[in-house]
Short mmCIF file of C-alpha atoms and ligand atoms in Angstrom, two decimals:
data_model
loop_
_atom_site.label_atom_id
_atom_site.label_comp_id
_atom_site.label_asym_id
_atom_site.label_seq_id
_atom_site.Cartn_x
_atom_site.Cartn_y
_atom_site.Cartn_z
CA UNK A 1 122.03 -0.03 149.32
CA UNK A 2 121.72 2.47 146.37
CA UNK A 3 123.41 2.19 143.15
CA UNK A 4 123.79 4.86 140.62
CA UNK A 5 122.71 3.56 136.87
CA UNK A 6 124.61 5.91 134.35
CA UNK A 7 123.90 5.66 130.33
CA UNK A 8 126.76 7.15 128.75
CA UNK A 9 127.73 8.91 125.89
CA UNK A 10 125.27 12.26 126.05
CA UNK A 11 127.18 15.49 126.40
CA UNK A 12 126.70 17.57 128.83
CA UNK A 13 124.92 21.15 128.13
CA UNK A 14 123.40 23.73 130.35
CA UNK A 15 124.08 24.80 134.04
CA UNK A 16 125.22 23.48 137.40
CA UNK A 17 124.75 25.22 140.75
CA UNK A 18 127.78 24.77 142.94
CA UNK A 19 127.27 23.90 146.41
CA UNK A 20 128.85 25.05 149.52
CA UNK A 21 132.28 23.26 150.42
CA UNK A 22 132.05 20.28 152.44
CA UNK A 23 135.19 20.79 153.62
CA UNK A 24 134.89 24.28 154.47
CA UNK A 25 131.70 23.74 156.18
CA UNK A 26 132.98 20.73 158.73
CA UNK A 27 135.50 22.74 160.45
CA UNK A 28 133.24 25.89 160.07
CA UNK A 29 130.42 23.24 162.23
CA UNK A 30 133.23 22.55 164.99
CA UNK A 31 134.65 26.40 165.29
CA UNK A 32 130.90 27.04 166.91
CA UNK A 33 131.98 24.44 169.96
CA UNK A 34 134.53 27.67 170.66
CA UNK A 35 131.52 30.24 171.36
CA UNK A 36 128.58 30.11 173.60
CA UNK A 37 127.00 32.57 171.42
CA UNK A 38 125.28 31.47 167.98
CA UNK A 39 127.65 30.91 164.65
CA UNK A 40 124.96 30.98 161.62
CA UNK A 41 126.60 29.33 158.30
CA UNK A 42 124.74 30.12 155.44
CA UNK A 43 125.36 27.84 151.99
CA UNK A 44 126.02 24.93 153.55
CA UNK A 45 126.10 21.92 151.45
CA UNK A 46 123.18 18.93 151.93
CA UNK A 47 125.70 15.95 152.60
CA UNK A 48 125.62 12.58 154.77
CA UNK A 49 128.94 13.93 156.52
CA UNK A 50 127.35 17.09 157.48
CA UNK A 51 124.66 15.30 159.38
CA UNK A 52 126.70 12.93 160.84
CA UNK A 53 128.87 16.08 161.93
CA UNK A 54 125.87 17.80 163.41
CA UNK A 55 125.23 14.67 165.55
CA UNK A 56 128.46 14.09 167.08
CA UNK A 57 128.51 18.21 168.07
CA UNK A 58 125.57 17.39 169.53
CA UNK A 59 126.94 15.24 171.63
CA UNK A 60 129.16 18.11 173.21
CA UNK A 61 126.29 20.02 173.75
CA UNK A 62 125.74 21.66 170.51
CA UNK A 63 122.06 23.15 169.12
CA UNK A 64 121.70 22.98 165.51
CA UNK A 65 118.58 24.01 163.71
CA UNK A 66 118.36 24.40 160.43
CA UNK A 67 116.37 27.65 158.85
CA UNK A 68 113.50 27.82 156.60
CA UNK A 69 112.88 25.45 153.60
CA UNK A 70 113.21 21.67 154.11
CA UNK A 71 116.16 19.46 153.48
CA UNK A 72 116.45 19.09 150.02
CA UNK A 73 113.82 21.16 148.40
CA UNK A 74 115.41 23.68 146.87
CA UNK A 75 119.25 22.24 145.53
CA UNK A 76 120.28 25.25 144.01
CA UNK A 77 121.01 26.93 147.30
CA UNK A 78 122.48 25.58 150.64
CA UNK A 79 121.06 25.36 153.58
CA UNK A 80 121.19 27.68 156.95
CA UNK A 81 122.17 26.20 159.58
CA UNK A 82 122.15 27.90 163.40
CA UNK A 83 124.72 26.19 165.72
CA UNK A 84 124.93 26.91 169.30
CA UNK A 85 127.29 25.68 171.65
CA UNK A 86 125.55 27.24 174.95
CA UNK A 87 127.21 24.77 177.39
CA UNK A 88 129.44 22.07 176.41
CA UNK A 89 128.01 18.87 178.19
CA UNK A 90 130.72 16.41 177.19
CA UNK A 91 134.59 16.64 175.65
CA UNK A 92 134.66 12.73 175.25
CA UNK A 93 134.17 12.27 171.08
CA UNK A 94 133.86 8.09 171.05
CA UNK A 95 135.31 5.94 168.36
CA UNK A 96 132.01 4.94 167.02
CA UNK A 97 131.54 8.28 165.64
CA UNK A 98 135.18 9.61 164.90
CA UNK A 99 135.55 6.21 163.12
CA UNK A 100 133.12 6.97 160.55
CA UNK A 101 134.58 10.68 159.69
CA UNK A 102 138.20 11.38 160.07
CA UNK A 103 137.21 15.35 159.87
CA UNK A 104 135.31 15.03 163.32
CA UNK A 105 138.71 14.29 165.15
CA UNK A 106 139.15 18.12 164.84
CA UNK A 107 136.58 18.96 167.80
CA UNK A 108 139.92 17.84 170.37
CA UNK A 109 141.25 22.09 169.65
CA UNK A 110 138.02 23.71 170.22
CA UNK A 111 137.29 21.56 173.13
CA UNK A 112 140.38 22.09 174.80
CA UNK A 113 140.26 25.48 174.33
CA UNK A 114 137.10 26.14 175.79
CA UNK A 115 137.12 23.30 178.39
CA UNK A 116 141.01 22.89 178.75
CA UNK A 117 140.65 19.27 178.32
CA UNK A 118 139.51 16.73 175.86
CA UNK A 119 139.08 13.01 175.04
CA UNK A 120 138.94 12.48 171.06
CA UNK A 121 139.41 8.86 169.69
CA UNK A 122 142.24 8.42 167.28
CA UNK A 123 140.33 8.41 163.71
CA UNK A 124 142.13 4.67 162.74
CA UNK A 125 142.95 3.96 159.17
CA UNK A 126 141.19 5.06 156.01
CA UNK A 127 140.35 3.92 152.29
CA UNK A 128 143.33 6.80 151.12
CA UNK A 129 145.96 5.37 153.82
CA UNK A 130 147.14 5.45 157.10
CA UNK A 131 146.16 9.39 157.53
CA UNK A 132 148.02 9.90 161.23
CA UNK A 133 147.28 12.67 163.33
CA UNK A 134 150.71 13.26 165.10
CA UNK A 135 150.71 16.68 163.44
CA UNK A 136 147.81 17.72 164.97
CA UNK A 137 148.57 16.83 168.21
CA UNK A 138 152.17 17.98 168.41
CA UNK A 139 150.30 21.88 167.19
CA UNK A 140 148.54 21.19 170.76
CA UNK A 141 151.46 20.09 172.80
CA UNK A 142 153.29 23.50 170.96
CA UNK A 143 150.61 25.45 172.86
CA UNK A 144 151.48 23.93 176.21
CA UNK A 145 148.88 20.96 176.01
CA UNK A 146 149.48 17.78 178.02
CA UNK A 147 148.94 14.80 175.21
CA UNK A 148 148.37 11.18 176.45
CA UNK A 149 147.69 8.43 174.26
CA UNK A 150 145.56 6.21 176.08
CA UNK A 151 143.27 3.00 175.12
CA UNK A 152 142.84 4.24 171.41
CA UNK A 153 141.97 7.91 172.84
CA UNK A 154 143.74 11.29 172.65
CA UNK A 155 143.53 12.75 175.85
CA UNK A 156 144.71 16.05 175.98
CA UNK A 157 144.89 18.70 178.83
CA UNK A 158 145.96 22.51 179.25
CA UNK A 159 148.17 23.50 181.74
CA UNK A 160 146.93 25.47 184.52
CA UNK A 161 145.61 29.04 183.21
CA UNK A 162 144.90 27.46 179.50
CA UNK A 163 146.86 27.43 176.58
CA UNK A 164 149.14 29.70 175.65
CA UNK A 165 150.96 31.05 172.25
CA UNK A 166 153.56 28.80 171.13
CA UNK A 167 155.77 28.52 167.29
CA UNK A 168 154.09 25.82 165.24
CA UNK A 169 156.37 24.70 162.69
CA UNK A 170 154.67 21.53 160.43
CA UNK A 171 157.36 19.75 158.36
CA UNK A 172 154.25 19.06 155.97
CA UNK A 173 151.87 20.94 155.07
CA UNK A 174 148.62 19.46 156.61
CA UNK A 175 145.02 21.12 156.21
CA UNK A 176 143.48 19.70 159.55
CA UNK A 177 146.90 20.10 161.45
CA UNK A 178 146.36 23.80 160.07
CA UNK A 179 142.68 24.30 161.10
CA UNK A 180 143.11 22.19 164.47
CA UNK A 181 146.40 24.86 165.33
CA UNK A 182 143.98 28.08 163.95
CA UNK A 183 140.94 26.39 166.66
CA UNK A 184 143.04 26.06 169.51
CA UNK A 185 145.56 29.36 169.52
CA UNK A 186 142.54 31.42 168.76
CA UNK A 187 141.85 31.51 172.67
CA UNK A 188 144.81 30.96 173.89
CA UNK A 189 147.09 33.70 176.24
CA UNK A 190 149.15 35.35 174.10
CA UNK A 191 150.37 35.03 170.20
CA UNK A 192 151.14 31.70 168.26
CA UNK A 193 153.19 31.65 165.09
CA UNK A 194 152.50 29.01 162.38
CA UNK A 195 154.30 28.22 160.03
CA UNK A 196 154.30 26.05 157.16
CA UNK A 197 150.90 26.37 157.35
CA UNK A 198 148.51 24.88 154.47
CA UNK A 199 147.26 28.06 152.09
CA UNK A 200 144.17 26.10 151.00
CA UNK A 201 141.32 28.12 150.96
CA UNK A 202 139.18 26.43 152.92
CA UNK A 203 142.28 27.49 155.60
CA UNK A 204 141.30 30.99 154.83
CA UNK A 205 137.30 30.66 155.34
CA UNK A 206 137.89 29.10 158.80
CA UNK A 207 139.80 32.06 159.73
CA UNK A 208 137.66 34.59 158.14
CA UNK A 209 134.69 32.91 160.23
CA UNK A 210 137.10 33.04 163.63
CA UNK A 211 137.67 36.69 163.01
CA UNK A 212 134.21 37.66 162.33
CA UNK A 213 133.58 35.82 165.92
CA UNK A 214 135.84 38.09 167.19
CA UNK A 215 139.68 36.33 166.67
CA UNK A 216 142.81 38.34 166.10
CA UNK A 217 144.09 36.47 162.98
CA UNK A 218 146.93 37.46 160.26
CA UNK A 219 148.35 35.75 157.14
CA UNK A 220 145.59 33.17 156.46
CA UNK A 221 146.10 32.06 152.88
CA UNK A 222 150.25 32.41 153.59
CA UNK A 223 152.30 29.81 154.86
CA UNK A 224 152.60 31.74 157.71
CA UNK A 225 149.48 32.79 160.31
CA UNK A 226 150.10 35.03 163.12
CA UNK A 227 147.16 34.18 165.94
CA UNK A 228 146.93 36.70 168.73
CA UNK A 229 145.25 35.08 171.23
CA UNK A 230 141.32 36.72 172.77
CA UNK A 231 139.85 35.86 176.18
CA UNK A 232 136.17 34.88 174.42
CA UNK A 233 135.02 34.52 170.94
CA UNK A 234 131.31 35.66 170.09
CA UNK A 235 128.91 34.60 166.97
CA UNK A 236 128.55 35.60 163.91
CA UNK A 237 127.11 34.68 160.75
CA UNK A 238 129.37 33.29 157.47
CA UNK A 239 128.76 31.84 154.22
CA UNK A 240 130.32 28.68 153.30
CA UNK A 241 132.90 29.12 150.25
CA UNK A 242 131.86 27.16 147.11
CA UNK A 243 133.20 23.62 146.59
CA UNK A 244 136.31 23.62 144.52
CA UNK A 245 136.45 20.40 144.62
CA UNK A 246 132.91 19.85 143.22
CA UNK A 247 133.66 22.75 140.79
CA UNK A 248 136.69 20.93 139.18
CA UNK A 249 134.50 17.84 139.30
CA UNK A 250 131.38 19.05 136.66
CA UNK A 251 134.52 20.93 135.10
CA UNK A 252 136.26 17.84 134.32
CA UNK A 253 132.92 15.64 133.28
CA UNK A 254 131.88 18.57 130.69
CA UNK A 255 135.82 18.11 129.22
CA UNK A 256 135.43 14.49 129.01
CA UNK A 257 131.95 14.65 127.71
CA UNK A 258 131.88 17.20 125.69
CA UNK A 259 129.28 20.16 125.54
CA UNK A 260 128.53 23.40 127.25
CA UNK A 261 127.93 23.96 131.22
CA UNK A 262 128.15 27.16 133.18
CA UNK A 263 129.59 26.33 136.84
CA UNK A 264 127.81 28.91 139.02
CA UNK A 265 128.14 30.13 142.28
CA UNK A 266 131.71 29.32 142.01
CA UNK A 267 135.36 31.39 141.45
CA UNK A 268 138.07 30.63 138.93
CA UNK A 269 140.58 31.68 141.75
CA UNK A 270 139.82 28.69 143.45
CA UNK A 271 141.05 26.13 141.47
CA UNK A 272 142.95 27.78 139.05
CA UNK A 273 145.60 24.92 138.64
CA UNK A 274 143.20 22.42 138.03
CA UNK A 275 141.67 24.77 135.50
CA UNK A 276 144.79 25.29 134.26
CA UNK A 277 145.40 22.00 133.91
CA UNK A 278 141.80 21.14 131.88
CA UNK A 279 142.49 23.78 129.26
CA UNK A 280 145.98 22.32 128.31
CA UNK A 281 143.81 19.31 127.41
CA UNK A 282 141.98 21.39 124.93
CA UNK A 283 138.67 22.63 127.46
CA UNK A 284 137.98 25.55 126.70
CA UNK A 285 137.57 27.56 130.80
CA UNK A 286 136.10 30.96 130.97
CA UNK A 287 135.52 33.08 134.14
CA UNK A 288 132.15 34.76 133.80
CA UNK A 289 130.11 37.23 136.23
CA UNK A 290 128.78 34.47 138.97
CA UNK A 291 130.75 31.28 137.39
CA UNK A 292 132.99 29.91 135.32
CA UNK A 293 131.98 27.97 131.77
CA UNK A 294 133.93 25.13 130.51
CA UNK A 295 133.48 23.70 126.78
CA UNK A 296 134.67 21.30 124.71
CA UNK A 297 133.20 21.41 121.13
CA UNK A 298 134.55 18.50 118.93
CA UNK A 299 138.82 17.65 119.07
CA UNK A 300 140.31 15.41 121.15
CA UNK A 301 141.51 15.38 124.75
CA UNK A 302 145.07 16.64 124.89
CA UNK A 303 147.52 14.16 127.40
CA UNK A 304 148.45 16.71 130.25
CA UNK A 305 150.78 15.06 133.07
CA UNK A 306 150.12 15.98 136.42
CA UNK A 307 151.69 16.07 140.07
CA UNK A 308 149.12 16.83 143.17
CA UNK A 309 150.59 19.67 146.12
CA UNK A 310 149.22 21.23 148.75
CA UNK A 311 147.09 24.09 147.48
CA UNK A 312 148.13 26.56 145.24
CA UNK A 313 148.90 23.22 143.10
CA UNK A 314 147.01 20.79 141.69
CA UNK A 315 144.70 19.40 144.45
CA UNK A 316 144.98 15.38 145.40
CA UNK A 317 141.20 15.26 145.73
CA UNK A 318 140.93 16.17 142.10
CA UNK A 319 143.34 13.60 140.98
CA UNK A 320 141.14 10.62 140.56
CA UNK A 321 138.74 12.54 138.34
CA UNK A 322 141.55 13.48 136.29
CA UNK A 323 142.57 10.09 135.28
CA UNK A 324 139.54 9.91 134.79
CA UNK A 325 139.62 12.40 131.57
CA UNK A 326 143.31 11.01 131.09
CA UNK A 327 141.77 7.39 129.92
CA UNK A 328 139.99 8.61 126.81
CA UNK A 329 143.35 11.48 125.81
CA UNK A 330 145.07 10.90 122.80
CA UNK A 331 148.62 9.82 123.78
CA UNK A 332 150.08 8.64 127.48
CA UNK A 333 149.76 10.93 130.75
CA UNK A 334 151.57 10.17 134.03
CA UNK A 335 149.60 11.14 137.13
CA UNK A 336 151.91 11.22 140.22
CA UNK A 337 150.22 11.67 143.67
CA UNK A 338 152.39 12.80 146.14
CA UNK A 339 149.95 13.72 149.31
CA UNK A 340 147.75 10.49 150.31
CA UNK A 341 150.19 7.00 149.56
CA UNK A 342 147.45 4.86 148.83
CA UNK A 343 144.84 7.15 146.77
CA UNK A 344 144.98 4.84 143.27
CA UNK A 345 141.88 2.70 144.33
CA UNK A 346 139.98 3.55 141.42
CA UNK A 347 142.67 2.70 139.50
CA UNK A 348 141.00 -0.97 138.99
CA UNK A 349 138.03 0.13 138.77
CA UNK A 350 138.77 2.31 135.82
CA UNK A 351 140.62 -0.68 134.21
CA UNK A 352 137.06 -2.51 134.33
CA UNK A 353 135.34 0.30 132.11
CA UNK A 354 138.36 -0.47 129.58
CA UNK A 355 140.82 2.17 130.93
CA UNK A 356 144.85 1.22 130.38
CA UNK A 357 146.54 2.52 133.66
CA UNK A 358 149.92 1.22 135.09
CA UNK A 359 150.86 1.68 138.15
CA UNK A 360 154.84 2.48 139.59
CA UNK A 361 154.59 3.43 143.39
CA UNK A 362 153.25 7.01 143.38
CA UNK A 363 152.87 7.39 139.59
CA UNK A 364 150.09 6.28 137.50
CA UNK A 365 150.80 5.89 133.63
CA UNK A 366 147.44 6.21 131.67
CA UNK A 367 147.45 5.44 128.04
CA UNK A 368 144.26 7.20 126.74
CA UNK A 369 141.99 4.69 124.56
CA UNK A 370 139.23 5.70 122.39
CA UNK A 371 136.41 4.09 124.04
CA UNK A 372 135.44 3.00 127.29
CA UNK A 373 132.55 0.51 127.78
CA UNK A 374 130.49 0.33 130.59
CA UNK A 375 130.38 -2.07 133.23
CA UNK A 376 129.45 -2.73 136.88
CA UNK A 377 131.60 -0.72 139.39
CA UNK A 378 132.64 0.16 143.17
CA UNK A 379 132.67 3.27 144.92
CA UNK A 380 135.76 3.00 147.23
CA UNK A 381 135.95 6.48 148.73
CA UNK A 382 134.38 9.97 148.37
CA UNK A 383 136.75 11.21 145.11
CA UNK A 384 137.70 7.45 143.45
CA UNK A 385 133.37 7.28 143.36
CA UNK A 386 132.64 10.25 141.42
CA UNK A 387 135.38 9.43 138.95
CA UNK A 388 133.83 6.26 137.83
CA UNK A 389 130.65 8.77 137.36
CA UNK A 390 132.85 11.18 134.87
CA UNK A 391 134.17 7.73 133.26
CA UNK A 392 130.73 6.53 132.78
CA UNK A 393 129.04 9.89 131.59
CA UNK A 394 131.78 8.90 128.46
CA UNK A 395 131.88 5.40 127.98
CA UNK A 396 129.39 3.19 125.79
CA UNK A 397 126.08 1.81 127.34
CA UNK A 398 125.37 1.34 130.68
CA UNK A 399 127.39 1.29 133.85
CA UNK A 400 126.04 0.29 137.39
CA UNK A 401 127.93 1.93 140.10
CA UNK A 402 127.88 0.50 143.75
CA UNK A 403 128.00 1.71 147.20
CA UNK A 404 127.23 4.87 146.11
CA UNK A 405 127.31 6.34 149.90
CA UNK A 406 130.34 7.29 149.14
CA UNK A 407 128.77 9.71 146.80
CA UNK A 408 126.73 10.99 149.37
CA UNK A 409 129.11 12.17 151.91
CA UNK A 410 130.62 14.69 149.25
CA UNK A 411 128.29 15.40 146.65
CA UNK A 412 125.14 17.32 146.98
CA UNK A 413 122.26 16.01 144.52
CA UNK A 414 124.69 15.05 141.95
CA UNK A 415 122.04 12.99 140.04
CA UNK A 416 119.93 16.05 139.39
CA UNK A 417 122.78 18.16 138.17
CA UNK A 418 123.86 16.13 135.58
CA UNK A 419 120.23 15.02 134.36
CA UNK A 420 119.79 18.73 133.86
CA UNK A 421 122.59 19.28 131.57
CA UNK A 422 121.26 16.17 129.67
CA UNK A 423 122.85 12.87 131.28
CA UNK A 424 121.13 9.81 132.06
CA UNK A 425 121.92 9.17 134.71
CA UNK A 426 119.38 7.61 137.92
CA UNK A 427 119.42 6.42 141.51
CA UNK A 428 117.92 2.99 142.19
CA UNK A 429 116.87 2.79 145.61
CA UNK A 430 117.65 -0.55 147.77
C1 LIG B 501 142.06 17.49 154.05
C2 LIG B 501 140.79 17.25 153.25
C3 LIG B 501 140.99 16.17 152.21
C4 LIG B 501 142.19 16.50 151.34
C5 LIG B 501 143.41 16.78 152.21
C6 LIG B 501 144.63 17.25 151.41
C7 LIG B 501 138.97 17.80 154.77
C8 LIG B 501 137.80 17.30 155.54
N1 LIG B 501 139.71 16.86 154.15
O1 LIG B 501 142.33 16.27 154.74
O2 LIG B 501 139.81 16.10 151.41
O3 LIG B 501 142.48 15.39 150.51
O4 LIG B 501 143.13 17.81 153.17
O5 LIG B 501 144.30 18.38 150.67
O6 LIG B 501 139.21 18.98 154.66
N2 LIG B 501 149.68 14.12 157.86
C9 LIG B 501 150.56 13.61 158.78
N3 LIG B 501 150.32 13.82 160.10
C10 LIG B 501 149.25 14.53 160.54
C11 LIG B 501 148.35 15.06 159.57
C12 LIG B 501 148.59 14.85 158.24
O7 LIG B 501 151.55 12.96 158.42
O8 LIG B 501 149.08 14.69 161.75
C13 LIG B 501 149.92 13.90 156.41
C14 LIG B 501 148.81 13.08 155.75
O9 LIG B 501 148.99 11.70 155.94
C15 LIG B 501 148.97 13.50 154.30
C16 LIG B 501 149.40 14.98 154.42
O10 LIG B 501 149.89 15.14 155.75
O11 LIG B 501 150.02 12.78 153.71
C17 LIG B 501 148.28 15.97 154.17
O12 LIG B 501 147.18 15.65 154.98
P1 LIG B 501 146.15 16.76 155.50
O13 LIG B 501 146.37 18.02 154.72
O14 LIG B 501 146.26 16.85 156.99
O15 LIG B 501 144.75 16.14 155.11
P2 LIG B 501 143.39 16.25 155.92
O16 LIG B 501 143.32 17.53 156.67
O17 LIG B 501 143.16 14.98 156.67
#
């Protein structure tokens, strides 16, 4: 298995290209199983979980070729990727491929849809908690579905004539709840109301994608999304949006580190409370023309406390890198995470670079210490990884970090983007 060797202490200078969202681009992947016709995504990130996503849709029948250069030649821009869902050859997604990514449990809307029935295995548990999906089926069942639970399997049916336009009310916010409802009442008969809906943006690309395939959506980006339902959808060709997530990421290393990077390819409006957030600790975060530059020039790390929400607020998968920063800050931050109940798991492995964090249920209490010192870590999931990368950029000598496949799924070349703003960092294959 790879592991990730980081020397720390350099600071970071220069610039980072920002990739295309993972989590814009998987449910932008599963919106083509709605469409006979060709969806073309442009920017789309080079990750483990997009591959694995382009295998399981073709399972249901799915084409996907990607354009031009080869994988990974050229990291500075995404890849195009052609998806074609000509005939749909099987709405059974098995548990040995849900199982590995929870996102891939969204294929049961466009499925039943199109084919008015599918058979999607339940996700199971997950490294950031139990993660149900009762939301997402209860959308379904508000658009007439039949929902069985059977043998570890959702099986799900339309009535007679397919679904039709229902009120969707989540008591929680919930980004796949939101995207599975947008999937399914886009060809539905007649309108669906939803409400409560998440704002996030990646909410607002699916739906700009649906429409440009010929949906009749309103309100994406509001709590609440008026769907008129369309007999067929069409292709069409979309960008991905930029990562925030990876955005706030680099933006959070270069505040810990110190230096001078220029985020492009990226938008302020994205992520503004998480920006926010950095330049109370003393970052200095500038929009420019194509990006956004973040410096920190000499003076210390302000304590900022922080509480994650649903989008527009401070986002929970940027809440691991912030303790992150908080463990070198000059005074004691609290850190509460209200969205995911079990999302502290770096928390320990922090505490072995030299990090002082307390936990009290969903609060975290860092006390910032001068110096960390590196050490051998774990990669537990996708966010917790990367933020032993931003604590190792900063701490003293050498740090070894583990299962770094977690890395993968999320984060396009990261190696080579922070070697070229001047951190040692390398890969060690095996
Ligand atoms: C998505 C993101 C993930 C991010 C999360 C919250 C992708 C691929 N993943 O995950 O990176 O951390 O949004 O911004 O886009 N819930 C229920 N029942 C449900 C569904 C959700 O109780 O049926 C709860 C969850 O347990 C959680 C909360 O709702 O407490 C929010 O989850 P949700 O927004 O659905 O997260 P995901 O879409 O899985």
């Amino acid at each position: 298995m790879d592991r990730i060797r980081i020397v720390g202490g350099a600071q970071l200078n220069g610039s980072i290209p920002i990739s295309g969202a993972k989590n814009a681009a998987l449910p932008l992947m599963i919106a083509s199983l709605l469409t006979p016709e060709t969806v073309v995504l442009e920017n789309v990130p080079r990750l483990s979980d997009v591959r694995l996503l382009m295998r399981i849709l073709g399972n249901h029948g799915v084409d996907a070729s990607i354009d031009g250069k080869r994988v990974g030649q050229d990291e500075d821009h995404g890849e195009t990727i052609r998806f074609t869902a000509k005939t749909i050859v099987d709405t059974t997604a098995p548990y040995e491929l849900v199982s590995r990514m929870r996102a891939s449990f969204w294929v049961i809307a466009p499925l039943l849809a199109r084919m008015g029935e599918a058979k999607v295995s339940l996700p199971g548990g997950c490294a950031i908690g139990t993660r149900p999906v009762d939301l997402l089926l209860m959308a379904l069942e508000a658009l007439g579905a039949d929902v069985q639970i059977d043998a570890g399997y959702a099986v799900v049916r339309a009535p007679t004539g397919g679904l039709r336009g229902g009120r969707i009310d989540f008591p929680k916010v919930t980004v796949g709840g939101t995207h599975t409802a947008l999937m399914a009442a886009v060809l539905a008969n007649g309108t669906t109301v939803i409400d409560n809906a998440a704002r996030e943006p990646e909410v607002v690309d699916l739906a700009n994608c649906l429409i440009a395939m010929g949906a009749k959506i309103d309100g994406a980006g509001t709590s609440r999304i008026v769907v008129e339902g369309v007999t067929s959808l069409g292709g069409c060709r979309h960008p991905v949006l930029p990562d925030r997530i990876e955005t706030g990421t680099y933006a959070m290393a270069v505040a810990m580190t110190g230096g001078d990077v220029l985020l492009q390819n990226t938008r302020a409006d994205l992520l503004q409370a998480g920006l926010d957030v950095l330049a109370r600790t003393g970052a200095e975060v500038t929009s420019e023309s194509g990006g956004i530059r973040i410096r920190r020039n000499g003076g210390g790390i302000a304590p900022v406390d922080v509480t994650t929400e649903p989008f527009p607020g401070f986002p929970t998968d940027l809440q691991a890198q912030f303790m992150a920063l908080m463990t070198r800050a000059d005074g004691v931050s609290h850190i509460r995470e209200t969205i995911f109940e079990n999302r502290f798991m770096h928390v320990s492995e922090l505490a072995r670079l030299g990090a002082h964090i307390r936990l009290d249920g969903d609060l975290a209490i860092v006390e910032g210490a001068p110096v960390l010192k590196g050490a051998p870590v774990m990669a537990t999931d996708l966010r917790a990884s990367v933020s032993l990368v931003i604590a190792a950029l900063a701490a003293e000598g050498e740090t070894m970090v583990h299962r770094v496949y977690h890395l993968d799924r999320g984060f396009e070349a990261l190696e080579k983007k922070l070697v070229r703003c001047g951190a040692q960092v390398e890969r060690i294959s095996g």
